[in-house]
CSV table of C-alpha atoms in Angstrom, one decimal:
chain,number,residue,atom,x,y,z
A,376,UNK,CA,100.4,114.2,133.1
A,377,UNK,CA,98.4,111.7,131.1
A,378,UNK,CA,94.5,111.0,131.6
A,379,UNK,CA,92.6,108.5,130.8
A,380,UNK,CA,91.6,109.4,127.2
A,381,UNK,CA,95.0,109.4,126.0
A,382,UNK,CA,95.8,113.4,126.5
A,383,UNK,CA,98.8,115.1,128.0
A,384,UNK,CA,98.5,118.0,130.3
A,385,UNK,CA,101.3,120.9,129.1
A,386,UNK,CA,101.6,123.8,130.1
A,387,UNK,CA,97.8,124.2,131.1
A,388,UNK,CA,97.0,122.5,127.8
A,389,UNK,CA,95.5,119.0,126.6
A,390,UNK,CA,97.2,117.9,123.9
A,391,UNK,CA,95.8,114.1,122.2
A,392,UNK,CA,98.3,112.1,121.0
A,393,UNK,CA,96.9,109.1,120.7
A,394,UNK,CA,96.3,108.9,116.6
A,395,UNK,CA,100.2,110.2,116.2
A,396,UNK,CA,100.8,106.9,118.3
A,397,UNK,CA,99.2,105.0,116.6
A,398,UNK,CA,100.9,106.0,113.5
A,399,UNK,CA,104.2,105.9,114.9
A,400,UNK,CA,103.1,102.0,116.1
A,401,UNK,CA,101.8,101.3,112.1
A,402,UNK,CA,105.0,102.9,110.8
A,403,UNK,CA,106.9,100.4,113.1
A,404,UNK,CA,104.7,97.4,112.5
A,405,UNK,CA,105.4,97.9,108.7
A,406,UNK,CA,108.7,98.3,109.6
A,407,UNK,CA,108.9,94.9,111.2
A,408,UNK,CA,106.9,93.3,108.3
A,409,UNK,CA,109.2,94.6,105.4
A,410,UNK,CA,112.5,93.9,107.8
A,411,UNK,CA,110.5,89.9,107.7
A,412,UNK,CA,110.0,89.8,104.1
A,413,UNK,CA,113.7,90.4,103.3
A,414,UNK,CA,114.2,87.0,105.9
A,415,UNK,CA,111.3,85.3,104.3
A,416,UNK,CA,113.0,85.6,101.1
A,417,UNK,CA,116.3,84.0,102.3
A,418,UNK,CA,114.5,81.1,103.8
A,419,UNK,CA,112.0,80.5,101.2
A,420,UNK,CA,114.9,80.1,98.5
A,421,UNK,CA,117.4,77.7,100.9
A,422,UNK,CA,116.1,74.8,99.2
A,423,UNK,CA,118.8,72.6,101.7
A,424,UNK,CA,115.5,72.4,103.9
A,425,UNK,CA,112.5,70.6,102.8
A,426,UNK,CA,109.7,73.0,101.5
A,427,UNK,CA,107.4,71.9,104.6
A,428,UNK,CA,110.2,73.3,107.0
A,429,UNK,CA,110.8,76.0,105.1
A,430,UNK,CA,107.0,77.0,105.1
A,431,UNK,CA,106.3,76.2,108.3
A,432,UNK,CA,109.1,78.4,109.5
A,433,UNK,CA,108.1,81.7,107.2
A,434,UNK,CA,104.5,80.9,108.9
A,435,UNK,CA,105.8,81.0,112.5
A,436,UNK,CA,107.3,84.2,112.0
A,437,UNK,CA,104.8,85.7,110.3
A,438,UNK,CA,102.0,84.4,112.8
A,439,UNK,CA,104.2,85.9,115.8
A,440,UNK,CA,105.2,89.4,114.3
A,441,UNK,CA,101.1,90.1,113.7
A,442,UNK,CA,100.0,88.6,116.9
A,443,UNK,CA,97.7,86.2,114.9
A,444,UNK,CA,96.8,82.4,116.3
A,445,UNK,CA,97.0,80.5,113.4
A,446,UNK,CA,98.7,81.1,110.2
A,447,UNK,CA,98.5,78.7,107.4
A,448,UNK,CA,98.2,78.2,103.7
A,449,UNK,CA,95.6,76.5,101.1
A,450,UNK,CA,97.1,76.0,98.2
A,451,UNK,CA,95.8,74.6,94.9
A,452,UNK,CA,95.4,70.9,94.3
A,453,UNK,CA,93.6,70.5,91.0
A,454,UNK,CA,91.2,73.1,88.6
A,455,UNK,CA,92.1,76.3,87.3
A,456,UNK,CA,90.9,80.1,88.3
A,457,UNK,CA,87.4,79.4,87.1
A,458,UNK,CA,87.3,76.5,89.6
A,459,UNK,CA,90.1,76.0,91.9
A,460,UNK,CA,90.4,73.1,94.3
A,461,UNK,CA,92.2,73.8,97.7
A,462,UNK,CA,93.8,71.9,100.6
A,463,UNK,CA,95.6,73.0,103.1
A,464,UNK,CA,98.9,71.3,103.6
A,465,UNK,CA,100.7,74.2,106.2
A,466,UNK,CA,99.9,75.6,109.2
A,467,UNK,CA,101.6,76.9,112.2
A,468,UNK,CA,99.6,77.7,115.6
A,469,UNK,CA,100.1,79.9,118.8
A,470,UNK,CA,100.4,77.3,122.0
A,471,UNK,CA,97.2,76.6,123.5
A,472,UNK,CA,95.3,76.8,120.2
A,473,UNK,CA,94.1,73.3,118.2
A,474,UNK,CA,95.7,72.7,114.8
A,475,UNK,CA,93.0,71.9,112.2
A,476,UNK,CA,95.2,70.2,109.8
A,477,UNK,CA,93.1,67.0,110.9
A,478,UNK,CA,90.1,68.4,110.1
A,479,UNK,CA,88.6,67.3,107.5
A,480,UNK,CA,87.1,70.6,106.2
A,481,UNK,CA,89.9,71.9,105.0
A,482,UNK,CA,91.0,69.5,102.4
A,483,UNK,CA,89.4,69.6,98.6
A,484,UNK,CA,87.8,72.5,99.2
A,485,UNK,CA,85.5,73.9,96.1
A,486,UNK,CA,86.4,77.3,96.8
A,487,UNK,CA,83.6,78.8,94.1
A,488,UNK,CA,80.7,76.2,95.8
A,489,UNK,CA,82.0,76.7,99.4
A,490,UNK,CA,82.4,80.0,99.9
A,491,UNK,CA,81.3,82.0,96.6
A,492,UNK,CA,81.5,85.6,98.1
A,493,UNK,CA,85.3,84.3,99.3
A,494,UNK,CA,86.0,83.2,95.7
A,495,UNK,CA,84.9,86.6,94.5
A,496,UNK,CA,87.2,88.6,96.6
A,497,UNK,CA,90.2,86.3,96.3
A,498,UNK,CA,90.3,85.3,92.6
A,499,UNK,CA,87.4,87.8,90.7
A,500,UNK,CA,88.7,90.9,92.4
A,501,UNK,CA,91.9,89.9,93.5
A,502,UNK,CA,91.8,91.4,96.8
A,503,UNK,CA,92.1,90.5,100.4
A,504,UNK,CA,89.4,89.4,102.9
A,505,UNK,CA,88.9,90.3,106.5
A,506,UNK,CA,86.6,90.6,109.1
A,507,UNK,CA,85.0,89.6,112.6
A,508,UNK,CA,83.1,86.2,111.7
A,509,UNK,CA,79.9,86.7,113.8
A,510,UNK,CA,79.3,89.9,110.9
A,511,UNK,CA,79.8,87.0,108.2
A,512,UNK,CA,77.0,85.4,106.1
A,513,UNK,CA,76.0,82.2,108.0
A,514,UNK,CA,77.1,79.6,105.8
A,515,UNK,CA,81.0,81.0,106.3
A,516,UNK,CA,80.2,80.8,109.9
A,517,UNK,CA,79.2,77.4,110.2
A,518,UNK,CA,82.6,76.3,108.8
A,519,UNK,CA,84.9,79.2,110.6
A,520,UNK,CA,83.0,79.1,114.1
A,521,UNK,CA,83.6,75.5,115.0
A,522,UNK,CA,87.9,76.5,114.2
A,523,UNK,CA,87.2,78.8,117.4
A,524,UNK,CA,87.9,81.5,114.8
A,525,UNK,CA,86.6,85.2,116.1
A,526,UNK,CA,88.0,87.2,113.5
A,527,UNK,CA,90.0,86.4,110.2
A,528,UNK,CA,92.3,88.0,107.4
A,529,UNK,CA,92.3,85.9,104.2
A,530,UNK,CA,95.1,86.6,101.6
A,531,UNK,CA,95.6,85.8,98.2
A,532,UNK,CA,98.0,83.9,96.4
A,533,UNK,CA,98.6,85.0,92.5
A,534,UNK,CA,102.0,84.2,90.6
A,535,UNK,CA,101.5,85.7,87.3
A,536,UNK,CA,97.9,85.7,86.2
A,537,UNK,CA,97.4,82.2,88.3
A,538,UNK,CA,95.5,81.9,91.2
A,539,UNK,CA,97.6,79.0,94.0
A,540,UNK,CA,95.2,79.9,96.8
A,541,UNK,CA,95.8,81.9,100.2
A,542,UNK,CA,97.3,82.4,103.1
A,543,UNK,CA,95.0,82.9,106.5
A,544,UNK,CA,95.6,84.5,109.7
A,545,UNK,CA,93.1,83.3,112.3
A,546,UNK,CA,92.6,85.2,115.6
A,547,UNK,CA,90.7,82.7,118.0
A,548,UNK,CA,90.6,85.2,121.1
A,549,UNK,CA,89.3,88.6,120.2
A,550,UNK,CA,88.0,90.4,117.5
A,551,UNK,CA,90.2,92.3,115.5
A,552,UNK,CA,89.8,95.0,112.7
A,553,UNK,CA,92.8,94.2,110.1
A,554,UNK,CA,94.6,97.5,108.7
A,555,UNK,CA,94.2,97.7,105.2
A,556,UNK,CA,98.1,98.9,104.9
A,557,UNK,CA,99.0,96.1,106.7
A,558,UNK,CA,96.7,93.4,104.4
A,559,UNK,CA,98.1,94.9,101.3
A,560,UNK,CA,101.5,94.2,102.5
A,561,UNK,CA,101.5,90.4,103.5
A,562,UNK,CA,100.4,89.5,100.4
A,563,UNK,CA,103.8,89.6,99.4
A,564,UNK,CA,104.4,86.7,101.2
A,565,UNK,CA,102.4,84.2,99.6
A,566,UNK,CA,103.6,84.9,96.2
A,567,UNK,CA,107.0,84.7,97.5
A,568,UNK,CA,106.7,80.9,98.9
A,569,UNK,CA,104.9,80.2,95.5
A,570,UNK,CA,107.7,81.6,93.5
A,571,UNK,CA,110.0,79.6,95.6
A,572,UNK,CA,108.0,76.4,94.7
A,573,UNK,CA,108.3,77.0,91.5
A,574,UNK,CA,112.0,77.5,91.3
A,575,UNK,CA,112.5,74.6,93.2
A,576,UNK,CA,110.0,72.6,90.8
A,577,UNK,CA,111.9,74.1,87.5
A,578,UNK,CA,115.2,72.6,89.3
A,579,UNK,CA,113.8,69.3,89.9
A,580,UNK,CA,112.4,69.4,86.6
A,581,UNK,CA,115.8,70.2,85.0
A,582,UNK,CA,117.7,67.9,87.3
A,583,UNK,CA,115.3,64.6,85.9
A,584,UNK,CA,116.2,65.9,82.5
A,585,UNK,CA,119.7,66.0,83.1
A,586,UNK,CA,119.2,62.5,84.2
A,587,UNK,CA,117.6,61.3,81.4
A,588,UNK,CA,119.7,63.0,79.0
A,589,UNK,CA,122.8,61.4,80.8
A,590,UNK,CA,120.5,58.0,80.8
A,591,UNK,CA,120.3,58.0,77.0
A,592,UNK,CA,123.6,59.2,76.2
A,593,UNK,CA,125.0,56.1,78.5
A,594,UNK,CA,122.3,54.1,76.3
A,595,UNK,CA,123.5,55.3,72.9
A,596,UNK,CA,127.3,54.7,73.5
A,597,UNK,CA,126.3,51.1,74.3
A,598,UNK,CA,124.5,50.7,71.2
A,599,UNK,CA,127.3,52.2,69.1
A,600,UNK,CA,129.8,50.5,70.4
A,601,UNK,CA,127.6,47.5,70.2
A,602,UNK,CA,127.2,48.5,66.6
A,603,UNK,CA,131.0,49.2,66.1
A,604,UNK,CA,131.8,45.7,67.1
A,605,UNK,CA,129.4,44.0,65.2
A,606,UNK,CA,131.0,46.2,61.7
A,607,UNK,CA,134.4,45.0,62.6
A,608,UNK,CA,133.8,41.3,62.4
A,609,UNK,CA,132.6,41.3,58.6
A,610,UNK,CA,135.1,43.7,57.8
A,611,UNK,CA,137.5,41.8,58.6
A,612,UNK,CA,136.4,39.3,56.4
A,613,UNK,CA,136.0,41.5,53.6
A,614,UNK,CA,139.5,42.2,54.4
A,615,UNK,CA,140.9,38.8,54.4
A,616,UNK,CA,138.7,37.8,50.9
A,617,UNK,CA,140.2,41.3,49.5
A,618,UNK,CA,144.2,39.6,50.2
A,619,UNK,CA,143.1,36.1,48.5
A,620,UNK,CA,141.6,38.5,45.6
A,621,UNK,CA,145.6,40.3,45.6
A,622,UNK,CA,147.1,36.7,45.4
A,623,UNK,CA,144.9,35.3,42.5
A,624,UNK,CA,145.5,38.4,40.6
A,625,UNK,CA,149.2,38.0,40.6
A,626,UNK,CA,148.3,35.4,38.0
A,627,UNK,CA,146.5,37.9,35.6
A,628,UNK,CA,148.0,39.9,32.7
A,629,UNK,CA,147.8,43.1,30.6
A,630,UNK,CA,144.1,44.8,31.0
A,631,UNK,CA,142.1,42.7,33.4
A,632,UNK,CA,145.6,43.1,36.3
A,633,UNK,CA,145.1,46.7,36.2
A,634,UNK,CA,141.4,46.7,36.5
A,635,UNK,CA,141.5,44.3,39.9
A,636,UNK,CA,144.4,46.0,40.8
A,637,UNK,CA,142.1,48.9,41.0
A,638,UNK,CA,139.2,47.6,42.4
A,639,UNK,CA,141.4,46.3,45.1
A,640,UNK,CA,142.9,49.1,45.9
A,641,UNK,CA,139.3,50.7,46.2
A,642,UNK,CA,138.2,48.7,48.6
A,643,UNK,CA,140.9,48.8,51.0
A,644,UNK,CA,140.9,52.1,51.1
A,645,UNK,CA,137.3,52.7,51.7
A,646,UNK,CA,137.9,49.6,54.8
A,647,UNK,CA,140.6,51.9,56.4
A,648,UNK,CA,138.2,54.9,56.2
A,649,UNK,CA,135.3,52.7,57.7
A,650,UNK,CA,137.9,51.3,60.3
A,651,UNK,CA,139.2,54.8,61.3
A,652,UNK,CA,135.3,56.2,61.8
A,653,UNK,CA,134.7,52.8,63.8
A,654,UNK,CA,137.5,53.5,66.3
A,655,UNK,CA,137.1,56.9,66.5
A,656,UNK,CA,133.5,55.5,67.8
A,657,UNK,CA,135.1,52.4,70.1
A,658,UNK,CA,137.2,55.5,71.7
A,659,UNK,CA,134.3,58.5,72.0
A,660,UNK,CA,136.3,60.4,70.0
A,661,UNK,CA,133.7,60.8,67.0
A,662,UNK,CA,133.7,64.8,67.9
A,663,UNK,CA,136.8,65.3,66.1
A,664,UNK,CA,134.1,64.7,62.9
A,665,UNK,CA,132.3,67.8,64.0
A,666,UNK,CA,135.5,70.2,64.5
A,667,UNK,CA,135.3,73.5,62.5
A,668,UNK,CA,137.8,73.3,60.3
A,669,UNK,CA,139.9,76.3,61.6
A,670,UNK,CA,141.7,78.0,58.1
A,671,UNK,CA,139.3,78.8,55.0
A,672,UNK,CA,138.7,76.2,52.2
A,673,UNK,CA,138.9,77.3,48.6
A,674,UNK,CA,136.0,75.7,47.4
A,675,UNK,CA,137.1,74.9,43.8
A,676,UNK,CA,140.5,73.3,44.3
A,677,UNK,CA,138.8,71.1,46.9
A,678,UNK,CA,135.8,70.1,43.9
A,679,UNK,CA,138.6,69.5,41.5
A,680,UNK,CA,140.4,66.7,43.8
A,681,UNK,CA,137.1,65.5,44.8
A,682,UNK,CA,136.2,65.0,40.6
A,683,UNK,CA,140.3,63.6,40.2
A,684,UNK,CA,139.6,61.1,43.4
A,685,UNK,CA,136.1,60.1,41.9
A,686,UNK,CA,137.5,59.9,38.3
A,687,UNK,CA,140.2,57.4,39.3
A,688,UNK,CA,137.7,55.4,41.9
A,689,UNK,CA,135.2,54.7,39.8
A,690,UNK,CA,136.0,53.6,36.3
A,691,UNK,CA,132.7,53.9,34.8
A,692,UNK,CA,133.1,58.0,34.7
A,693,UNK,CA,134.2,58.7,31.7
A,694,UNK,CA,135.1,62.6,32.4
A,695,UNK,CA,133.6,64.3,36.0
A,696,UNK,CA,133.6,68.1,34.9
A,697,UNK,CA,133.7,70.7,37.8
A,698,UNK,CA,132.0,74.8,37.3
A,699,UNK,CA,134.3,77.2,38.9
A,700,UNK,CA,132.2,79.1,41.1
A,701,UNK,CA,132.9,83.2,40.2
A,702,UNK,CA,130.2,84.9,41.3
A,703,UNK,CA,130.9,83.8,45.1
A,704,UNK,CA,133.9,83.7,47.3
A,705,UNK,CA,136.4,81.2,46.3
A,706,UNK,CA,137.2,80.6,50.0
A,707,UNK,CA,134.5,80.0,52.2
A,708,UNK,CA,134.5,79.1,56.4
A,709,UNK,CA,133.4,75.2,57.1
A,710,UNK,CA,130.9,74.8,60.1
A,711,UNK,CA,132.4,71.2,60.2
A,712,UNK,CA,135.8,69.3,60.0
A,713,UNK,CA,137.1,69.3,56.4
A,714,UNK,CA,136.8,65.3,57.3
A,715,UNK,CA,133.1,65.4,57.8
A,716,UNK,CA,132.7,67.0,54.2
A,717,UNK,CA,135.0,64.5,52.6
């Protein structure tokens, strides 16, 4: 049989079992809570919602699994730990009791100036806050009283060594002692919704980046092909003066035929080149200039045709004399397209 005070008669006996119920409720309770954050997690991060659903809906749960009346969060608008500004932008409320998200005490709050011995405990110490509110100080009662708010858990908000604010659970109907496991424990939750934020920022962040990258790669093909177009027209000229140059030279003899000849010949091949790195521009296919060259060059032979090429170009060099490199390698691996280098 069971009395009044929570005993059970056996066997002649009055045994209590009230604490190892109680224990046995707490064990369940946490239970219940851990089961919520491993939810909380999954909504928090499905970023198809908006973040006002999402929080809103993490808040609901969280205000019906601890039998609180309000739930909400203030989170940081402007300042820094030393002086943090708070609003609060979430709540979710039991039917029956009055929302104060149109109140205007609880927007740009100076947490520091408002409530100092609040500021303590949340930022300074890091901790939670609880209590019945007709045992606080009476300047936190003149702002929690007029919420209908009998007894109150405050929790803070911290994401690295930053302070975003905290979450409140507001019990309007009786006063309640909060279990210091149990306070511990759902402070998990705000620094999960922050770190959600925050992913979902760094996302946006990365996604305007993308954009702008894409923006000014878009801008930069323009230009160059802009560019491209704008080369081809006086080439072309050059090209069509460089023929007239070939037919008048037809009428020269001996020395001065071989040197036009040559000069000629210069320029129209450094057109083609110029041509060639134009429509590899017109086309986007200007990466081919930035392929690795895939087999090993030998650095010396390459010098020596370079000083031949140069030698014959340019007929004021007398003699272009290349140093065989012996103390390194004589092959070595190009970063770039053999093209690029020549």
């Amino acid at each position: 049989s069971l009395n009044s005070d929570c005993e059970t008669g056996y066997k002649g006996y009055y045994v209590d079992i009230s604490h190892r119920n109680q224990e046995h409720d707490l064990e369940t309770h946490k239970k219940s809570l851990l089961n919520l954050l491993g939810d909380s997690i999954a909504k928090s991060f499905d970023l198809e919602k908006n973040r006002v659903d999402r929080v809103n809906e993490v808040l609901g749960s969280l205000g019906k699994i601890t039998n609180a009346d309000r739930v909400y969060i203030f989170d940081k608008k402007s300042g820094d730990n030393n002086r943090p500004i708070l609003s609060q932008n979430y709540e979710w409320c039991r039917d029956g009791i009055e929302s104060q998200m149109s109140n205007d005490v609880v927007f740009d709050v100076d947490l520091k100036e408002l409530v100092p011995r609040w500021y303590s405990k949340l930022v300074e110490s890091k901790s939670y806050l609880s209590g019945i509110v007709r045992h606080f100080p009476g300047e936190e009662r003149d702002i929690l009283e007029p919420q209908d708010i009998v007894s109150i858990l405050v929790t803070p908000i911290w994401y690295g060594n930053e302070f975003f604010g905290f979450i409140g659970f507001d019990d309007c109907t009786e006063e309640r002692v909060w279990n210091d496991e149990e306070s511990k424990l759902l402070t998990v939750f705000g620094s999960l919704m922050i770190a959600s934020w925050i992913y979902e920022d760094s996302l946006e962040t990365v996604e305007s980046q993308l954009k702008e990258v894409k923006k000014l790669q878009s801008e930069r093909e323009q230009f160059l092909k802009m560019v491209s177009h704008q080369f081809k027209t006086p080439l072309s000229v050059i090209r069509l003066n460089t023929e007239l140059l070939s037919q008048f030279s037809k009428k020269m003899t001996g020395g001065e035929l071989s040197f036009v000849e040559k000069k000629i010949q210069r320029i129209e091949s450094s057109i083609s080149k110029f041509e060639e790195l134009i429509e590899a521009i017109l086309v986007g296919n200007s990466a081919h200039l930035l392929e690795i060259t895939p087999e090993p060059l030998n650095v010396n032979e390459w010098f020596e045709e370079f000083a031949a090429q140069k030698t014959k170009d340019f007929n004021e060099i007398k003699e272009l004399r290349i140093r065989p490199c012996t103390s390194g390698p004589k092959h070595i691996k190009l970063s770039f397209s053999q093209k690029t280098l020549d």
